mmCIF file of C-alpha atoms and ligand atoms in Angstrom:
data_model
loop_
_atom_site.group_PDB
_atom_site.id
_atom_site.type_symbol
_atom_site.label_atom_id
_atom_site.label_comp_id
_atom_site.label_asym_id
_atom_site.label_seq_id
_atom_site.Cartn_x
_atom_site.Cartn_y
_atom_site.Cartn_z
ATOM 1 C CA MET R 849 -12.345 -15.306 13.147
ATOM 2 C CA SER R 850 -11.454 -11.441 13.995
ATOM 3 C CA THR R 851 -9.730 -10.421 11.206
ATOM 4 C CA VAL R 852 -8.008 -6.405 10.064
ATOM 5 C CA THR R 853 -10.325 -4.632 8.128
ATOM 6 C CA GLU R 854 -7.789 -2.729 6.061
ATOM 7 C CA LEU R 855 -3.690 -1.306 5.448
ATOM 8 C CA GLY R 856 -4.637 1.328 7.819
ATOM 9 C CA TYR R 857 -1.500 2.907 7.633
ATOM 10 C CA LEU R 858 2.741 3.155 6.662
ATOM 11 C CA GLY R 859 5.079 4.265 7.548
ATOM 12 C CA ILE R 860 8.353 4.609 4.631
ATOM 13 C CA GLY R 861 11.179 6.102 5.367
ATOM 14 C CA VAL R 862 13.732 8.950 3.631
ATOM 15 C CA SER R 863 16.832 9.903 2.473
ATOM 16 C CA ASP R 864 15.562 14.056 0.611
ATOM 17 C CA ALA R 865 11.861 15.010 2.788
ATOM 18 C CA GLU R 866 11.641 18.232 0.112
ATOM 19 C CA ALA R 867 11.849 16.137 -2.262
ATOM 20 C CA TRP R 868 8.420 13.704 -0.662
ATOM 21 C CA ARG R 869 6.859 17.267 0.239
ATOM 22 C CA GLU R 870 6.848 18.319 -3.796
ATOM 23 C CA TYR R 871 5.952 14.480 -4.669
ATOM 24 C CA ALA R 872 3.850 13.693 -1.933
ATOM 25 C CA THR R 873 1.240 17.060 -2.218
ATOM 26 C CA GLN R 874 2.376 18.638 -6.095
ATOM 27 C CA LEU R 875 1.940 14.941 -7.963
ATOM 28 C CA VAL R 876 -0.074 12.792 -5.731
ATOM 29 C CA GLY R 877 -2.216 15.123 -4.174
ATOM 30 C CA LEU R 878 -1.729 14.047 -0.339
ATOM 31 C CA GLN R 879 -2.404 16.851 2.423
ATOM 32 C CA ILE R 880 1.408 17.492 4.934
ATOM 33 C CA VAL R 881 0.591 17.888 8.692
ATOM 34 C CA ASP R 882 3.234 18.623 11.073
ATOM 35 C CA ASP R 883 3.010 17.832 13.938
ATOM 36 C CA GLY R 884 6.297 20.295 14.613
ATOM 37 C CA GLU R 885 8.597 16.263 15.345
ATOM 38 C CA ARG R 886 11.678 16.933 13.419
ATOM 39 C CA ASP R 887 12.157 13.420 12.059
ATOM 40 C CA ARG R 888 9.017 13.296 10.416
ATOM 41 C CA PHE R 889 6.079 14.402 8.447
ATOM 42 C CA TYR R 890 3.008 12.654 8.156
ATOM 43 C CA LEU R 891 0.564 12.396 4.537
ATOM 44 C CA ARG R 892 -2.879 12.484 5.347
ATOM 45 C CA MET R 893 -5.501 11.074 2.518
ATOM 46 C CA ASP R 894 -9.131 11.698 4.444
ATOM 47 C CA LEU R 895 -10.395 13.052 8.073
ATOM 48 C CA TRP R 896 -7.849 10.395 9.094
ATOM 49 C CA HIS R 897 -5.294 12.222 11.396
ATOM 50 C CA HIS R 898 -2.505 10.516 8.654
ATOM 51 C CA ARG R 899 -2.843 7.792 6.387
ATOM 52 C CA ILE R 900 1.545 7.743 5.799
ATOM 53 C CA ALA R 901 4.464 9.110 8.039
ATOM 54 C CA VAL R 902 8.023 10.297 6.210
ATOM 55 C CA HIS R 903 10.393 9.268 8.389
ATOM 56 C CA GLN R 904 13.289 11.205 7.842
ATOM 57 C CA ASP R 905 16.183 7.817 8.262
ATOM 58 C CA GLY R 906 18.144 7.966 5.021
ATOM 59 C CA SER R 907 16.104 4.374 4.506
ATOM 60 C CA ASP R 908 14.618 5.370 1.393
ATOM 61 C CA ASP R 909 12.151 1.686 1.695
ATOM 62 C CA LEU R 910 8.752 1.463 3.852
ATOM 63 C CA ALA R 911 9.686 1.004 7.775
ATOM 64 C CA TYR R 912 6.189 -0.688 9.088
ATOM 65 C CA LEU R 913 3.175 -1.600 8.100
ATOM 66 C CA GLY R 914 -0.384 -1.220 9.604
ATOM 67 C CA TRP R 915 -3.034 -3.073 9.812
ATOM 68 C CA ARG R 916 -6.040 -1.566 11.833
ATOM 69 C CA VAL R 917 -8.961 -4.277 13.658
ATOM 70 C CA ALA R 918 -12.178 -2.509 14.431
ATOM 71 C CA GLY R 919 -11.698 -2.710 18.088
ATOM 72 C CA PRO R 920 -9.214 -4.224 21.952
ATOM 73 C CA ASP R 921 -11.347 -7.856 21.456
ATOM 74 C CA GLU R 922 -10.121 -7.678 17.885
ATOM 75 C CA LEU R 923 -6.563 -7.320 18.630
ATOM 76 C CA GLU R 924 -7.047 -9.512 21.344
ATOM 77 C CA GLN R 925 -8.429 -12.088 19.534
ATOM 78 C CA LEU R 926 -6.230 -11.759 16.910
ATOM 79 C CA ALA R 927 -2.865 -11.356 19.735
ATOM 80 C CA ALA R 928 -4.442 -14.879 21.289
ATOM 81 C CA ARG R 929 -4.710 -16.501 18.061
ATOM 82 C CA LEU R 930 -0.244 -15.346 17.116
ATOM 83 C CA LYS R 931 -0.152 -16.672 19.981
ATOM 84 C CA GLY R 932 -1.643 -20.389 19.327
ATOM 85 C CA SER R 933 1.133 -20.563 16.056
ATOM 86 C CA GLY R 934 3.890 -19.759 17.318
ATOM 87 C CA VAL R 935 4.032 -15.631 16.088
ATOM 88 C CA LYS R 936 6.294 -14.211 18.281
ATOM 89 C CA TYR R 937 4.735 -10.078 18.580
ATOM 90 C CA ARG R 938 4.984 -7.575 21.760
ATOM 91 C CA GLU R 939 2.453 -4.926 23.121
ATOM 92 C CA ALA R 940 3.161 -1.952 22.679
ATOM 93 C CA SER R 941 3.236 0.716 25.748
ATOM 94 C CA THR R 942 0.959 4.021 25.725
ATOM 95 C CA GLU R 943 3.705 6.499 24.107
ATOM 96 C CA GLU R 944 4.193 3.949 21.299
ATOM 97 C CA ALA R 945 0.023 3.586 20.515
ATOM 98 C CA ALA R 946 0.347 7.824 21.080
ATOM 99 C CA GLU R 947 2.665 8.114 18.915
ATOM 100 C CA ARG R 948 0.715 6.466 15.736
ATOM 101 C CA ARG R 949 -2.456 8.225 17.169
ATOM 102 C CA VAL R 950 -4.329 4.882 17.743
ATOM 103 C CA LEU R 951 -5.649 3.599 21.481
ATOM 104 C CA GLY R 952 -4.259 0.069 20.703
ATOM 105 C CA LEU R 953 -1.037 -1.446 19.227
ATOM 106 C CA LEU R 954 0.736 -4.779 18.111
ATOM 107 C CA LYS R 955 4.204 -4.966 16.932
ATOM 108 C CA LEU R 956 5.514 -7.720 15.575
ATOM 109 C CA GLU R 957 7.331 -9.283 12.115
ATOM 110 C CA ASP R 958 6.392 -10.789 8.848
ATOM 111 C CA PRO R 959 7.871 -14.094 7.694
ATOM 112 C CA ALA R 960 10.648 -11.532 5.626
ATOM 113 C CA GLY R 961 10.703 -9.494 8.734
ATOM 114 C CA ASN R 962 9.075 -6.541 6.844
ATOM 115 C CA PRO R 963 7.970 -4.512 10.545
ATOM 116 C CA THR R 964 4.320 -5.114 11.507
ATOM 117 C CA GLU R 965 1.423 -3.438 13.041
ATOM 118 C CA MET R 966 -1.631 -4.237 13.924
ATOM 119 C CA PHE R 967 -4.310 -1.584 15.870
ATOM 120 C CA TRP R 968 -7.585 -0.544 16.677
ATOM 121 C CA ALA R 969 -9.441 3.259 17.066
ATOM 122 C CA PRO R 970 -7.235 5.722 14.920
ATOM 123 C CA GLN R 971 -7.162 9.093 15.478
ATOM 124 C CA VAL R 972 -10.062 10.856 12.917
ATOM 125 C CA ASP R 973 -9.662 15.077 12.958
ATOM 126 C CA CYS R 974 -13.248 15.188 12.125
ATOM 127 C CA HIS R 975 -13.163 18.815 12.552
ATOM 128 C CA LYS R 976 -10.026 19.576 9.594
ATOM 129 C CA PRO R 977 -11.673 19.005 6.449
ATOM 130 C CA PHE R 978 -9.659 17.030 4.196
ATOM 131 C CA HIS R 979 -7.898 19.886 1.958
ATOM 132 C CA PRO R 980 -5.458 17.813 -1.113
ATOM 133 C CA GLY R 981 -1.792 19.426 -1.370
ATOM 134 C CA ARG R 982 -2.967 19.710 -5.533
ATOM 135 C CA PRO R 983 -6.643 20.559 -6.868
ATOM 136 C CA LEU R 984 -8.465 17.050 -7.305
ATOM 137 C CA PHE R 985 -12.304 16.849 -8.931
ATOM 138 C CA GLY R 986 -12.571 13.761 -6.032
ATOM 139 C CA ARG R 987 -10.513 11.848 -3.231
ATOM 140 C CA PHE R 988 -8.723 9.657 -2.323
ATOM 141 C CA LEU R 989 -11.016 5.612 -2.554
ATOM 142 C CA THR R 990 -10.115 4.832 1.684
ATOM 143 C CA GLU R 991 -14.138 4.399 2.278
ATOM 144 C CA GLY R 992 -14.290 0.494 2.766
ATOM 145 C CA HIS R 993 -11.205 0.362 1.443
ATOM 146 C CA GLY R 994 -8.289 1.453 3.427
ATOM 147 C CA LEU R 995 -5.237 3.141 2.049
ATOM 148 C CA GLY R 996 -4.693 1.061 -1.173
ATOM 149 C CA HIS R 997 -2.586 -1.390 -1.837
ATOM 150 C CA CYS R 998 1.462 -2.618 -1.079
ATOM 151 C CA ILE R 999 4.020 -5.558 -2.509
ATOM 152 C CA LEU R 1000 6.320 -6.661 -0.586
ATOM 153 C CA ARG R 1001 9.333 -8.427 -0.219
ATOM 154 C CA GLN R 1002 8.927 -12.410 -0.107
ATOM 155 C CA LYS R 1003 11.542 -15.120 0.295
ATOM 156 C CA ASP R 1004 8.700 -17.655 0.607
ATOM 157 C CA PRO R 1005 5.380 -16.854 -0.242
ATOM 158 C CA THR R 1006 4.494 -19.698 1.059
ATOM 159 C CA ALA R 1007 4.753 -18.267 4.368
ATOM 160 C CA ALA R 1008 3.795 -15.127 3.885
ATOM 161 C CA TYR R 1009 0.759 -16.431 2.862
ATOM 162 C CA ARG R 1010 -0.144 -17.906 6.490
ATOM 163 C CA PHE R 1011 1.118 -15.297 8.018
ATOM 164 C CA TYR R 1012 -1.499 -13.149 6.141
ATOM 165 C CA ARG R 1013 -3.977 -15.900 6.514
ATOM 166 C CA LEU R 1014 -3.488 -15.922 9.832
ATOM 167 C CA LEU R 1015 -4.409 -11.880 9.894
ATOM 168 C CA GLY R 1016 -7.598 -12.883 8.086
ATOM 169 C CA LEU R 1017 -6.465 -11.849 4.759
ATOM 170 C CA THR R 1018 -7.690 -14.323 1.963
ATOM 171 C CA GLY R 1019 -6.083 -15.115 -1.421
ATOM 172 C CA SER R 1020 -3.901 -16.429 -3.419
ATOM 173 C CA VAL R 1021 -1.962 -16.905 -6.816
ATOM 174 C CA GLU R 1022 -3.659 -14.697 -8.807
ATOM 175 C CA TYR R 1023 -1.896 -14.806 -12.326
ATOM 176 C CA GLN R 1024 0.722 -17.037 -14.290
ATOM 177 C CA LEU R 1025 3.226 -15.079 -16.552
ATOM 178 C CA ALA R 1026 5.297 -16.008 -18.994
ATOM 179 C CA LEU R 1027 8.904 -15.105 -18.286
ATOM 180 C CA PRO R 1028 11.891 -14.208 -20.594
ATOM 181 C CA ASN R 1029 13.605 -17.153 -19.159
ATOM 182 C CA GLY R 1030 10.642 -18.971 -19.312
ATOM 183 C CA MET R 1031 10.154 -19.446 -15.416
ATOM 184 C CA VAL R 1032 6.721 -18.751 -15.322
ATOM 185 C CA ALA R 1033 5.645 -15.470 -12.748
ATOM 186 C CA GLN R 1034 4.065 -16.263 -9.875
ATOM 187 C CA PRO R 1035 2.390 -13.460 -7.619
ATOM 188 C CA TRP R 1036 -0.002 -13.696 -5.264
ATOM 189 C CA PHE R 1037 -2.800 -11.432 -3.624
ATOM 190 C CA MET R 1038 -5.045 -11.425 -0.871
ATOM 191 C CA HIS R 1039 -7.087 -8.940 0.754
ATOM 192 C CA CYS R 1040 -9.699 -7.600 3.823
ATOM 193 C CA ASN R 1041 -12.446 -5.824 2.256
ATOM 194 C CA ALA R 1042 -13.902 -4.221 -0.945
ATOM 195 C CA ARG R 1043 -9.991 -3.829 -1.981
ATOM 196 C CA GLN R 1044 -9.446 -6.223 -4.389
ATOM 197 C CA HIS R 1045 -5.813 -6.222 -2.557
ATOM 198 C CA SER R 1046 -3.936 -4.899 -0.246
ATOM 199 C CA VAL R 1047 -0.821 -7.622 0.057
ATOM 200 C CA ALA R 1048 0.663 -8.639 -2.950
ATOM 201 C CA PHE R 1049 3.476 -11.265 -3.146
ATOM 202 C CA GLY R 1050 6.214 -13.502 -5.001
ATOM 203 C CA PHE R 1051 7.636 -11.238 -7.781
ATOM 204 C CA GLY R 1052 10.787 -12.269 -7.268
ATOM 205 C CA PRO R 1053 13.755 -11.261 -4.873
ATOM 206 C CA MET R 1054 13.698 -7.062 -5.142
ATOM 207 C CA PRO R 1055 16.799 -5.160 -3.084
ATOM 208 C CA LYS R 1056 13.785 -3.443 -0.972
ATOM 209 C CA ARG R 1057 11.003 -4.277 1.433
ATOM 210 C CA ILE R 1058 8.435 -2.525 -0.921
ATOM 211 C CA ASN R 1059 8.621 -2.675 -4.912
ATOM 212 C CA HIS R 1060 5.085 -0.348 -4.889
ATOM 213 C CA LEU R 1061 2.726 1.708 -2.904
ATOM 214 C CA LEU R 1062 -0.420 1.594 -4.902
ATOM 215 C CA LEU R 1063 -3.110 4.796 -4.014
ATOM 216 C CA GLU R 1064 -6.348 5.512 -5.534
ATOM 217 C CA TYR R 1065 -8.093 8.442 -6.998
ATOM 218 C CA THR R 1066 -12.076 8.365 -7.392
ATOM 219 C CA HIS R 1067 -11.705 10.927 -10.051
ATOM 220 C CA LEU R 1068 -10.417 9.744 -13.582
ATOM 221 C CA ASP R 1069 -9.851 13.595 -13.743
ATOM 222 C CA ASP R 1070 -6.936 13.099 -11.687
ATOM 223 C CA LEU R 1071 -5.300 9.911 -11.917
ATOM 224 C CA GLY R 1072 -5.643 11.681 -15.649
ATOM 225 C CA GLN R 1073 -3.612 14.458 -14.425
ATOM 226 C CA ALA R 1074 -1.478 13.006 -12.130
ATOM 227 C CA HIS R 1075 -0.073 11.005 -15.721
ATOM 228 C CA ASP R 1076 0.350 14.334 -16.891
ATOM 229 C CA LEU R 1077 2.859 15.754 -14.332
ATOM 230 C CA ALA R 1078 4.396 12.267 -13.842
ATOM 231 C CA ARG R 1079 5.630 12.870 -17.915
ATOM 232 C CA GLU R 1080 5.737 16.345 -17.100
ATOM 233 C CA ARG R 1081 8.136 16.364 -14.935
ATOM 234 C CA LYS R 1082 9.633 13.578 -16.951
ATOM 235 C CA LEU R 1083 9.845 11.103 -14.294
ATOM 236 C CA ASP R 1084 11.116 7.398 -14.523
ATOM 237 C CA VAL R 1085 7.270 5.338 -15.376
ATOM 238 C CA ALA R 1086 8.227 1.791 -14.844
ATOM 239 C CA LEU R 1087 4.734 -0.010 -16.105
ATOM 240 C CA GLN R 1088 3.051 2.582 -18.609
ATOM 241 C CA LEU R 1089 -1.131 2.745 -18.198
ATOM 242 C CA GLY R 1090 -3.181 0.238 -17.848
ATOM 243 C CA LYS R 1091 -5.497 -2.533 -16.672
ATOM 244 C CA HIS R 1092 -5.121 -5.159 -14.494
ATOM 245 C CA ALA R 1093 -7.293 -8.730 -14.506
ATOM 246 C CA ASN R 1094 -7.401 -8.908 -11.263
ATOM 247 C CA ASP R 1095 -8.672 -5.372 -10.098
ATOM 248 C CA HIS R 1096 -10.038 -3.635 -13.160
ATOM 249 C CA ALA R 1097 -8.180 -1.006 -12.455
ATOM 250 C CA LEU R 1098 -6.762 1.836 -14.840
ATOM 251 C CA THR R 1099 -3.155 2.459 -12.832
ATOM 252 C CA PHE R 1100 0.154 3.210 -13.958
ATOM 253 C CA TYR R 1101 3.799 2.592 -12.485
ATOM 254 C CA VAL R 1102 5.762 6.203 -11.419
ATOM 255 C CA ALA R 1103 9.119 6.393 -9.614
ATOM 256 C CA ASN R 1104 8.933 8.169 -6.127
ATOM 257 C CA PRO R 1105 12.129 10.361 -5.027
ATOM 258 C CA SER R 1106 13.349 6.915 -3.038
ATOM 259 C CA GLY R 1107 13.705 5.288 -5.884
ATOM 260 C CA TRP R 1108 10.588 3.122 -5.423
ATOM 261 C CA LEU R 1109 7.612 3.222 -7.418
ATOM 262 C CA CYS R 1110 3.555 4.239 -6.856
ATOM 263 C CA GLU R 1111 1.292 2.803 -8.260
ATOM 264 C CA LEU R 1112 -1.033 5.892 -9.034
ATOM 265 C CA ALA R 1113 -5.240 4.048 -9.429
ATOM 266 C CA TRP R 1114 -8.155 4.763 -10.285
ATOM 267 C CA GLY R 1115 -11.868 2.939 -10.884
ATOM 268 C CA SER R 1116 -11.737 -0.990 -9.075
ATOM 269 C CA ARG R 1117 -14.032 -3.107 -9.223
ATOM 270 C CA PRO R 1118 -14.303 -4.954 -5.376
ATOM 271 C CA ALA R 1119 -12.676 -8.047 -4.630
ATOM 272 C CA LEU R 1120 -13.810 -11.165 -6.174
ATOM 273 C CA THR R 1121 -15.958 -13.993 -3.207
ATOM 274 C CA GLN R 1122 -14.263 -16.397 -5.652
ATOM 275 C CA GLN R 1123 -10.687 -16.875 -6.704
ATOM 276 C CA GLU R 1124 -9.785 -16.794 -10.283
ATOM 277 C CA HIS R 1125 -6.400 -15.880 -12.571
ATOM 278 C CA TYR R 1126 -5.677 -14.770 -15.008
ATOM 279 C CA ARG R 1127 -2.203 -14.741 -17.331
ATOM 280 C CA SER R 1128 -2.380 -11.105 -19.167
ATOM 281 C CA ASP R 1129 -3.789 -8.226 -18.037
ATOM 282 C CA VAL R 1130 -6.223 -6.141 -19.476
ATOM 283 C CA PHE R 1131 -4.511 -4.082 -21.707
ATOM 284 C CA GLY R 1132 -1.317 -1.423 -21.333
ATOM 285 C CA HIS R 1133 1.575 -1.547 -18.677
ATOM 286 C CA GLN R 1134 3.698 -2.068 -21.209
ATOM 287 C CA ASN R 1135 7.361 -1.465 -19.336
ATOM 288 C CA GLU R 1136 9.539 1.049 -19.670
ATOM 289 C CA ALA R 1137 11.365 2.575 -17.067
ATOM 290 C CA SER R 1138 14.163 -0.279 -16.007
ATOM 291 C CA GLY R 1139 15.574 -1.165 -12.859
ATOM 292 C CA TYR R 1140 12.649 -1.188 -10.037
ATOM 293 C CA GLY R 1141 11.666 -5.057 -10.599
ATOM 294 C CA THR R 1142 8.434 -4.994 -12.722
ATOM 295 C CA ASP R 1143 10.236 -5.970 -15.325
ATOM 296 C CA ILE R 1144 7.686 -8.513 -15.948
ATOM 297 C CA PRO R 1145 5.172 -9.194 -19.122
ATOM 298 C CA MET R 1146 1.987 -7.661 -17.579
ATOM 299 C CA ARG R 1147 0.041 -8.487 -21.152
ATOM 300 C CA ALA R 1148 0.896 -11.624 -23.031
ATOM 301 C CA PRO R 1149 1.847 -12.074 -26.123
HETATM 302 C C1 MBD F 1720 -1.716 -5.001 -9.492
HETATM 303 O O1 MBD F 1720 -1.632 -3.696 -8.187
HETATM 304 C C2 MBD F 1720 0.134 -5.056 -9.218
HETATM 305 O O2 MBD F 1720 1.006 -4.378 -9.186
HETATM 306 C C3 MBD F 1720 0.409 -6.577 -10.135
HETATM 307 C C4 MBD F 1720 1.803 -5.734 -10.664
HETATM 308 C C5 MBD F 1720 -0.410 -7.075 -10.762
HETATM 309 C C6 MBD F 1720 -1.976 -7.115 -10.181
HETATM 310 C C7 MBD F 1720 -2.163 -5.987 -9.625
HETATM 311 FE FE1 FE F 1721 -0.157 -2.680 -7.912
#
């Protein structure tokens, strides 16, 4: 069965491009790539032309997700599977593929209407060393892991699970978290490679398509310095430093200039081959700034 191999790229829409340039380079450590297009710039994490396209469209939300497949045959097989399951998609034009810096591209929507793309052959600029926006001890973990993970808005988690299964991801509910109102949050996590999850959903209603984007450093000290910078700038931290039970990553959640969250991380373990579920994170992740849709008690009392 052909499957997506990684969360390859994403597009975000922003209102304050200057604030994003500063945040992305000076806090996170991403590299800016500007190809002279008036309405957008790019963020680089490795040798790819870009991993994140930043569109100045005022939406302050996710614009699209790009899932990679191995090559043209795999894209054809996946397209056949979508068709067989009654999922509508569109083959993108050569111009649209070039706009994404890929050779082959399909466009569709997930069950919640999140713009979704599947592609093969990203442009990899091997001749341009990755140059982080601030000095880093290490790099971003992308090799074999994709760019990171996203928590997406989904009305119907079961429909979302079926859709992402069709793309080739696997997973399940991984937490049962007792909420103050007596309900139990049961978020779903799905993976397609070594990264423990590339997409998650089922955290309840969300005002935006995206709740957070996780980016992972290879070196602990880069996460530590990002944390210092976030604290020095007095940015909202929605979840304090802590260690997740499912991916074992040390992370914290800091607001970005679009008013949603970046989860910055280090030290994740690879996806397990058998599902587990948890009732608490390992430590930390206390709720701090509210209003970011993360007022979930991640630590059991
Ligand atoms: C995550 O990355 C996450 O964002 C949550 C809420 C739980 C486990 C892992
Ligand atoms: Fe996360």
